Short mmCIF file of C-alpha atoms in Angstrom, two decimals:
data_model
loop_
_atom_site.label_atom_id
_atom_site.label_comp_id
_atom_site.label_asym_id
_atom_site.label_seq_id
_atom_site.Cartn_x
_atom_site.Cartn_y
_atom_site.Cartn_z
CA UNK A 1 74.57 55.35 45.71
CA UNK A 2 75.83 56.82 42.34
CA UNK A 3 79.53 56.04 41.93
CA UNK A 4 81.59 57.08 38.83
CA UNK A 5 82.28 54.01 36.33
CA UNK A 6 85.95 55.25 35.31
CA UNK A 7 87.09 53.26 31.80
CA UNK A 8 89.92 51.29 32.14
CA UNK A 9 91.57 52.53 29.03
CA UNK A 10 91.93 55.47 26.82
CA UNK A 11 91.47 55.40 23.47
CA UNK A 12 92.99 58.66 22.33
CA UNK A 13 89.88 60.05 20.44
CA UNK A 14 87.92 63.21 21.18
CA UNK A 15 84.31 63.98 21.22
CA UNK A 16 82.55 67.65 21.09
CA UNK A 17 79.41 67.12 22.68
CA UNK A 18 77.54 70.27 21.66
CA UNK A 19 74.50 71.08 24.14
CA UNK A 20 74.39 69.61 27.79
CA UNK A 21 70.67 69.10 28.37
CA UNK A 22 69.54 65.66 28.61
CA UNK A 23 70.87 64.45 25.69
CA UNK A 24 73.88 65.98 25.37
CA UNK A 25 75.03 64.57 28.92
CA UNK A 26 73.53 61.01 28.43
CA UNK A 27 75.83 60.69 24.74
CA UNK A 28 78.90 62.34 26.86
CA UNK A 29 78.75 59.61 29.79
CA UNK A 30 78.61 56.74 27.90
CA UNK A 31 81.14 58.16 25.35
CA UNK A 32 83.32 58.99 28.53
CA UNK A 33 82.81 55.46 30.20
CA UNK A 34 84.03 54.08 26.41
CA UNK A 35 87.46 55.52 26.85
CA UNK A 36 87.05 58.95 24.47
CA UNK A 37 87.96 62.46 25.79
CA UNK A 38 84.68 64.16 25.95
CA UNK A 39 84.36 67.62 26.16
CA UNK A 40 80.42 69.51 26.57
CA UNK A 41 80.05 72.90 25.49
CA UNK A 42 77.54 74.90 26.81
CA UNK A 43 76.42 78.41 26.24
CA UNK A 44 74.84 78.97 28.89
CA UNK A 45 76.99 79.91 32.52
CA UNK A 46 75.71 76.54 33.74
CA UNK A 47 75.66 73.01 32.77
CA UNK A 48 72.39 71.00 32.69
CA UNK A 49 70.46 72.91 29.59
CA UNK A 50 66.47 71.71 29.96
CA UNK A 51 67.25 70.30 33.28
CA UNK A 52 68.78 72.97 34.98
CA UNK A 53 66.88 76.15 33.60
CA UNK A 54 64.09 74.78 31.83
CA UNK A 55 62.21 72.00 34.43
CA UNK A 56 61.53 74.06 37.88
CA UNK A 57 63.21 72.64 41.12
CA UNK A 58 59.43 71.49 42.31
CA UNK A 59 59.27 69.54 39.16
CA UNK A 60 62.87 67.77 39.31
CA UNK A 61 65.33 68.94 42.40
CA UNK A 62 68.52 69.97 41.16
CA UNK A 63 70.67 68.41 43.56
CA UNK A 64 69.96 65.01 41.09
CA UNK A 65 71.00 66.82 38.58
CA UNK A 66 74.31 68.06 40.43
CA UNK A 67 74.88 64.65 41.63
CA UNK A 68 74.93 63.29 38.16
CA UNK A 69 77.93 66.04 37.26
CA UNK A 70 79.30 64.98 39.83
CA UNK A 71 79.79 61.46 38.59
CA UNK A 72 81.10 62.37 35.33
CA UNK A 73 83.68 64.89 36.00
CA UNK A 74 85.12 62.17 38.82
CA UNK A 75 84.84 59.56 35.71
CA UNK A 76 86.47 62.10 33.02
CA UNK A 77 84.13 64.40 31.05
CA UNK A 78 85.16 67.96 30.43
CA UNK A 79 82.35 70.95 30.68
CA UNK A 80 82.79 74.29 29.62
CA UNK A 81 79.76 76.48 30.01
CA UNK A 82 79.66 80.11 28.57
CA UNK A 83 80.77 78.84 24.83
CA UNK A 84 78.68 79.08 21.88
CA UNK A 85 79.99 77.38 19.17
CA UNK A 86 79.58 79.30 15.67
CA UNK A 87 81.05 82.37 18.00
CA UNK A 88 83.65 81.93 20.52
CA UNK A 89 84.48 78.68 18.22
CA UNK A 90 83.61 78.13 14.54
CA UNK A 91 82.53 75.08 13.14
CA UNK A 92 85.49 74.75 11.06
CA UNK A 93 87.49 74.85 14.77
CA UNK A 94 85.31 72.11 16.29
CA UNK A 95 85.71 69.62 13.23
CA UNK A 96 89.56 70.16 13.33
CA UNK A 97 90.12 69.44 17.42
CA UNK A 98 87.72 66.47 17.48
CA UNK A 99 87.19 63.24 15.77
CA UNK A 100 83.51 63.48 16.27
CA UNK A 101 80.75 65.49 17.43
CA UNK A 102 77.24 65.22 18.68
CA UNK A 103 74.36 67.96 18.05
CA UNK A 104 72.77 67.46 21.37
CA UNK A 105 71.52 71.69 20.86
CA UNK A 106 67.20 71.24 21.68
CA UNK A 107 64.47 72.30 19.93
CA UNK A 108 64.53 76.16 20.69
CA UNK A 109 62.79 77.90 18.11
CA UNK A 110 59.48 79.16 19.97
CA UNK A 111 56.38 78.93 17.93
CA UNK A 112 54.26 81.95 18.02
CA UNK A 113 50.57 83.34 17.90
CA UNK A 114 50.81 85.67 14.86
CA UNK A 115 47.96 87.79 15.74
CA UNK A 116 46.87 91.35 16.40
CA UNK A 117 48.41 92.74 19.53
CA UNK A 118 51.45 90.48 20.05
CA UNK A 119 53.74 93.29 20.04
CA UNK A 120 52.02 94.53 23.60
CA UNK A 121 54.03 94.11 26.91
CA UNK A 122 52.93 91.50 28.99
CA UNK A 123 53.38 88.96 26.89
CA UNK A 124 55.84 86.47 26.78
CA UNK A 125 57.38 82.63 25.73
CA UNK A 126 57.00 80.09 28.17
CA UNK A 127 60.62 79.45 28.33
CA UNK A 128 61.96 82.97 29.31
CA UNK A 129 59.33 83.33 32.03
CA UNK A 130 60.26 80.25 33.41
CA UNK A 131 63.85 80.51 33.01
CA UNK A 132 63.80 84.08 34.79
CA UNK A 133 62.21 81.85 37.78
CA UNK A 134 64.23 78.78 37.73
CA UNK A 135 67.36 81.33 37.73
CA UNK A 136 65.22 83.35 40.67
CA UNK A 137 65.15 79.89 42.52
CA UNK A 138 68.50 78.84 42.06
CA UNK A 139 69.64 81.87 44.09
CA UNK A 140 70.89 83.94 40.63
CA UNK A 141 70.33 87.37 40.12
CA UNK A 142 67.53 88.55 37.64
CA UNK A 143 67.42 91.34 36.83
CA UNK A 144 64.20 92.80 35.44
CA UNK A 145 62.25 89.56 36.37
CA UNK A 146 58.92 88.33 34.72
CA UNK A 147 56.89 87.45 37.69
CA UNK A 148 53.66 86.51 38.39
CA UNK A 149 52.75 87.86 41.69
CA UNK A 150 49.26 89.90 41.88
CA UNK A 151 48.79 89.32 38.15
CA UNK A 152 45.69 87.80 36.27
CA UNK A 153 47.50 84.94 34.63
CA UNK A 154 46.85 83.42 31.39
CA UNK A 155 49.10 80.55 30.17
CA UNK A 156 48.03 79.30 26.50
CA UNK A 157 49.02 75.73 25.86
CA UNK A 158 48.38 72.36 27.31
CA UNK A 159 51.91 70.33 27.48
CA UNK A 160 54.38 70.06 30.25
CA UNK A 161 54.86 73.92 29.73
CA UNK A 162 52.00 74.91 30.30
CA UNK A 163 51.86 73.00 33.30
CA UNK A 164 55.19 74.16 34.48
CA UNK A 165 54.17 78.26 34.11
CA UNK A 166 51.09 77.38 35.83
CA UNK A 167 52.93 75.73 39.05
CA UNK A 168 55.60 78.48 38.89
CA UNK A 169 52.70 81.41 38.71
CA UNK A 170 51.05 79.80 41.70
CA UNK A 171 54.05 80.07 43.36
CA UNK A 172 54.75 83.31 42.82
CA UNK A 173 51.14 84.53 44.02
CA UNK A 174 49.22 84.99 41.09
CA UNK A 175 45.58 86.58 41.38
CA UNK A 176 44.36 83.80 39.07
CA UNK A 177 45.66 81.17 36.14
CA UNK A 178 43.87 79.93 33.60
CA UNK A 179 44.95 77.64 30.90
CA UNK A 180 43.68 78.09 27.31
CA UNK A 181 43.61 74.84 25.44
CA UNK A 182 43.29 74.42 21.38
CA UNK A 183 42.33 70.38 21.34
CA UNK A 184 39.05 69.59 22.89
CA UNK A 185 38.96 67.58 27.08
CA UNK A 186 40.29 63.93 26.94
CA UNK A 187 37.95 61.18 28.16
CA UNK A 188 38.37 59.89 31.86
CA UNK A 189 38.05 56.73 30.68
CA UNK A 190 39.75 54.64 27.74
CA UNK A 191 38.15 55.26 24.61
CA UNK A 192 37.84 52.38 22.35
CA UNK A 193 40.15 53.53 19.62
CA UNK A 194 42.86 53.69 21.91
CA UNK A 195 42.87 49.48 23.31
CA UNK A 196 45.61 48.21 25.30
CA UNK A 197 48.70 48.28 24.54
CA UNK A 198 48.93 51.94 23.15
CA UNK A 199 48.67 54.04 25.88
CA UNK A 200 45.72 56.23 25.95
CA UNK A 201 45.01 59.92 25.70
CA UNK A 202 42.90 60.59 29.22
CA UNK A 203 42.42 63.58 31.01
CA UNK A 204 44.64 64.20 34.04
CA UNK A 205 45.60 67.29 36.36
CA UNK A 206 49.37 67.75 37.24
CA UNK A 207 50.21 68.89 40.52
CA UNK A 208 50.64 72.07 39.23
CA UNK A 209 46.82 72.31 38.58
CA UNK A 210 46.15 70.68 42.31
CA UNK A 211 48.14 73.20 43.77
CA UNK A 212 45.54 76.31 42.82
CA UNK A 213 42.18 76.99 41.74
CA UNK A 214 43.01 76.87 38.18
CA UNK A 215 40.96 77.55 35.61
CA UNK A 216 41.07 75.54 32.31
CA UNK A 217 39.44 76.14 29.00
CA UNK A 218 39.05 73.62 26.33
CA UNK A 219 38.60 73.80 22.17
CA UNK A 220 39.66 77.22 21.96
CA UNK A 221 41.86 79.41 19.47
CA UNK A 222 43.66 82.76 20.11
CA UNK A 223 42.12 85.25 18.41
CA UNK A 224 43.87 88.40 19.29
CA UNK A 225 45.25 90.55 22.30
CA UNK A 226 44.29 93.94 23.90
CA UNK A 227 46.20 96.45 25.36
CA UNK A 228 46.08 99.98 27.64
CA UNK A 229 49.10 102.36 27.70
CA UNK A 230 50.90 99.58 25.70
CA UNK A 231 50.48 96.45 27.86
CA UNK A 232 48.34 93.57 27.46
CA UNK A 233 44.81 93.62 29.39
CA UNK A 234 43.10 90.54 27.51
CA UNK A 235 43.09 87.96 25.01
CA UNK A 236 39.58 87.29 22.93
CA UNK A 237 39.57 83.72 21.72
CA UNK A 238 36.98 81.61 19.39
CA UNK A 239 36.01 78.35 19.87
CA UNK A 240 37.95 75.45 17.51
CA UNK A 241 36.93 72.16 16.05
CA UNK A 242 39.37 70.23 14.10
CA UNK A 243 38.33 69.13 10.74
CA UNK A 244 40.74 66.92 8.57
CA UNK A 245 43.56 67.55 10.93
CA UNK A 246 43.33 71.73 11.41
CA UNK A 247 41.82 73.36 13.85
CA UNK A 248 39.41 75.97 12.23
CA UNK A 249 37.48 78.81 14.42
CA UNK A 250 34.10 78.63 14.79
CA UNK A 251 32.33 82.18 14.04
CA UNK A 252 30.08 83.71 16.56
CA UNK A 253 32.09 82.28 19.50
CA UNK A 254 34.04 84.81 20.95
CA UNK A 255 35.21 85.04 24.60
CA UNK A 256 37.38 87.63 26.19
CA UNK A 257 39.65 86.64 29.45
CA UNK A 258 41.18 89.20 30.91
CA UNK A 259 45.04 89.29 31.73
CA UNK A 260 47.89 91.29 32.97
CA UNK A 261 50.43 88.78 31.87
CA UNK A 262 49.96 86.13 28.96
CA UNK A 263 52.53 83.16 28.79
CA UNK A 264 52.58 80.81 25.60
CA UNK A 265 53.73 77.56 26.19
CA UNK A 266 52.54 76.03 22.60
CA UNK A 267 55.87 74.26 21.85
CA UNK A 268 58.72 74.73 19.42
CA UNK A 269 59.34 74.45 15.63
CA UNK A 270 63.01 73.09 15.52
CA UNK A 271 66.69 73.66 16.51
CA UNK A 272 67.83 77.23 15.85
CA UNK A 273 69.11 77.11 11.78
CA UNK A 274 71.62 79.56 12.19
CA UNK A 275 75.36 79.26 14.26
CA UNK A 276 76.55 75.52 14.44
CA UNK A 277 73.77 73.98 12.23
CA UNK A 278 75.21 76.66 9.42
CA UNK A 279 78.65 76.20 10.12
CA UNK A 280 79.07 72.92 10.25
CA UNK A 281 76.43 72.75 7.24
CA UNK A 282 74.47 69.99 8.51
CA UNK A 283 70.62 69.05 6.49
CA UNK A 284 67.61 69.96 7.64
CA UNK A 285 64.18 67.48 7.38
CA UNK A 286 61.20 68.80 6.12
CA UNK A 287 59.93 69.59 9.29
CA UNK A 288 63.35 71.96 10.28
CA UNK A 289 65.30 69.44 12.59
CA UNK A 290 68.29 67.95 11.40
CA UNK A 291 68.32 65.15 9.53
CA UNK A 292 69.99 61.56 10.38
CA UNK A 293 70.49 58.28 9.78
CA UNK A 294 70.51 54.89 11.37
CA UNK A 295 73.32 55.81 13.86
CA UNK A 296 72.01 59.48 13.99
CA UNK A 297 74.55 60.58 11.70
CA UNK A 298 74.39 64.08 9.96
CA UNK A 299 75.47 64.49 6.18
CA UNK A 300 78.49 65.65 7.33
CA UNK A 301 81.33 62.72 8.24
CA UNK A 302 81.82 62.53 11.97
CA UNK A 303 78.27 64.79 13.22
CA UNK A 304 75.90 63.19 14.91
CA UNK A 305 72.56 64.51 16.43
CA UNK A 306 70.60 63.59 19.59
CA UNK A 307 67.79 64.91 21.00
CA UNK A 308 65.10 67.12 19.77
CA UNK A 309 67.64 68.63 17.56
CA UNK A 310 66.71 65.90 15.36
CA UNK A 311 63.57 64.41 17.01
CA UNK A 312 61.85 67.51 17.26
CA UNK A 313 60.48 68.42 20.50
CA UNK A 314 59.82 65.59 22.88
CA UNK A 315 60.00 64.35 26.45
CA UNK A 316 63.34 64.16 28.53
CA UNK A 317 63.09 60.00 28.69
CA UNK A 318 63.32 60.05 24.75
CA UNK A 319 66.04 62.65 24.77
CA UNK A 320 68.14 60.73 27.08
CA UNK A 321 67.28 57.52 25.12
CA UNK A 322 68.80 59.27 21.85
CA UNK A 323 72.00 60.57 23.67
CA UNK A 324 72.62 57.07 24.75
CA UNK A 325 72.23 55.74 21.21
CA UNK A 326 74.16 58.22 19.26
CA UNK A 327 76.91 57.50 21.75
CA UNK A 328 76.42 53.98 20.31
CA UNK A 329 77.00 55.67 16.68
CA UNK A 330 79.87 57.84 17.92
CA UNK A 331 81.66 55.01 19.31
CA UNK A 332 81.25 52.90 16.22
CA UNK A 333 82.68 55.51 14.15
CA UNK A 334 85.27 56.11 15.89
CA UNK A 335 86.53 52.34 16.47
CA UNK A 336 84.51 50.11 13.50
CA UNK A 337 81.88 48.73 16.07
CA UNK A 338 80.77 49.39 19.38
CA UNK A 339 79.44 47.38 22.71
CA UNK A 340 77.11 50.57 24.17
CA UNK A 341 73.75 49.35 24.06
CA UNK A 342 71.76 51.04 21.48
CA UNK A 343 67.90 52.07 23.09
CA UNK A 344 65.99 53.52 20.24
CA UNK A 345 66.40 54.20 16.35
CA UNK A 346 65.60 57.03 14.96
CA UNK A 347 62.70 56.55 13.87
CA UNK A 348 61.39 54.91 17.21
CA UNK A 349 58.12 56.75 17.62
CA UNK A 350 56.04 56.61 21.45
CA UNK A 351 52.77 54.45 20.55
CA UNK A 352 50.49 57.50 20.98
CA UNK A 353 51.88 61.04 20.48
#
């Protein structure tokens, strides 16, 4: 039974929690449960970021998800969907209503396939495809809708993603999916570079690929796209070997697949640069997420980050491990030290990625 842990006392500071994925909401509860005023902003018309719009309901049900708001609204937190901070409140605005504030905003920026005939229709990011379904599902109206149904389906990628379009294409009656895959087929069994404890690299099937005759391709690079009357009809793609860490093409390998709709699910770069992360001028690392300290602190006094915002893109168990330790941060800033257990550091690292 999940019952709300109400704090006993109040201690008359305020938190912006910026983002209410995973992260955001797992810094807000415990900040909450401390005795702060929390508020989440969210842009979007719902709460629940990743969980709500990004994992399908066959992956994670959303009443969990609802049951969890739930509990923190009866134990204090404030949410207020359809905001976007650096628009319908500056920066400048959050830093003067709140004595701290916590970047829990994801790692949204799409990386793309820069090659000939991206521009074609047909062809789309993992993440608006399956948001257009998860939205579908959750009885919303779509209008326009990216579907699957009676389509040749390729889905370029190997992650979670991938996995997730693949599921949600099946669903939706695809004439076929196949995965494209750059890194060659794990072993089935431990490999010997990999002893216990780390955990190893092995080849498994989600669901998603149990559900359907799925077809998956290993070791190969996009090449480029095709088209007829402006819409995609195939992708050609070259076998890839890695050598000293990049993937190179191998010449004289081409294969075609053919495809009425292409989804690429090959991960993200970083938060989005522009909107809070400018207004609130917080650093960037060198690999675009923002940088942070010991108690995922920003450069800037009282912002802290949580999530891959700062971690870069990563699984829902770390994100909700960061929220809880920022909170941990937050809550020693705000009072000179703090009893919230502190999971991870920042530089905590899984021991295989």
């Amino acid at each position: 039974r999940v019952i709300p842990v109400v704090p006993e006392w109040h201690t008359g500071k305020t938190v912006a929690v910026v983002g209410s994925g995973p992260a955001g909401l797992a810094a807000a509860q415990q900040l909450t449960r401390s005795g702060h005023t929390v508020v989440v902003y969210e842009r979007d018309d719902d709460i629940g970021g990743l969980l709500r719009f990004g994992i399908p309901e066959f992956k994670m049900e959303k009443k969990v998800l609802n049951r969890r708001l739930k509990q923190m609204r009866q134990e204090g937190t404030v949410f207020t969907p359809n905001t976007t901070i650096g628009v319908d409140i500056t920066g400048e605005q959050l830093l003067d209503r709140f004595d701290a504030v916590v970047l829990a905003i994801g790692s949204t920026v799409a990386r793309e396939v820069p090659v000939p005939g991206r521009d074609l229709a047909g062809i789309h990011l993992a993440m608006e495809y399956l948001t257009q379904a998860n939205r579908e599902a959750l009885g919303k109206k779509v209008v326009g809708q990216i579907t699957a149904a009676g389509k040749h389906v390729l889905v370029v990628g190997g992650g979670d993603t991938g996995s997730d379009c693949i599921g949600t294409a099946v669903r939706q009656g695809a004439a076929s999916v196949t995965q494209l895959i750059i890194r060659p087929q794990a072993p089935t069994t431990r490999p010997g570079h990999e002893p216990w404890p780390t955990h190893p690299v092995l080849f498994e099937l989600s669901s998603s690929h149990e559900e359907g005759e799925i077809g998956q391709v290993y070791s190969v690079s996009t090449g480029g796209f095709r088209g007829s009357d402006g819409h995609v009809t195939g992708l050609q793609v070259t076998e890839a070997v890695k050598v000293d860490g990049v993937y190179q093409r191998i010449e004289g390998t081409v294969r075609d697949f053919p495809a009425d709709l292409v989804l690429l699910a090959i991960g993200y770069a970083g938060p989005e640069p522009d909107g809070v992360v400018a207004e609130l001028g917080v650093e960037l690392d060198a690999r675009g997420n923002i940088a942070r300290g010991a108690d995922f602190e920003t450069n800037v006094p009282g912002v802290f980050v949580a999530g891959d915002a700062g971690r870069g893109q990563s699984l829902v168990v770390w994100a909700i491990a960061e929220g809880r330790s920022a909170a941990h941060g937050v809550d020693a800033f705000l009072q000179g030290s703090s009893a919230l257990p502190k999971p991870i550091q920042p530089t905590d690292r899984p021991l295989v990625v």
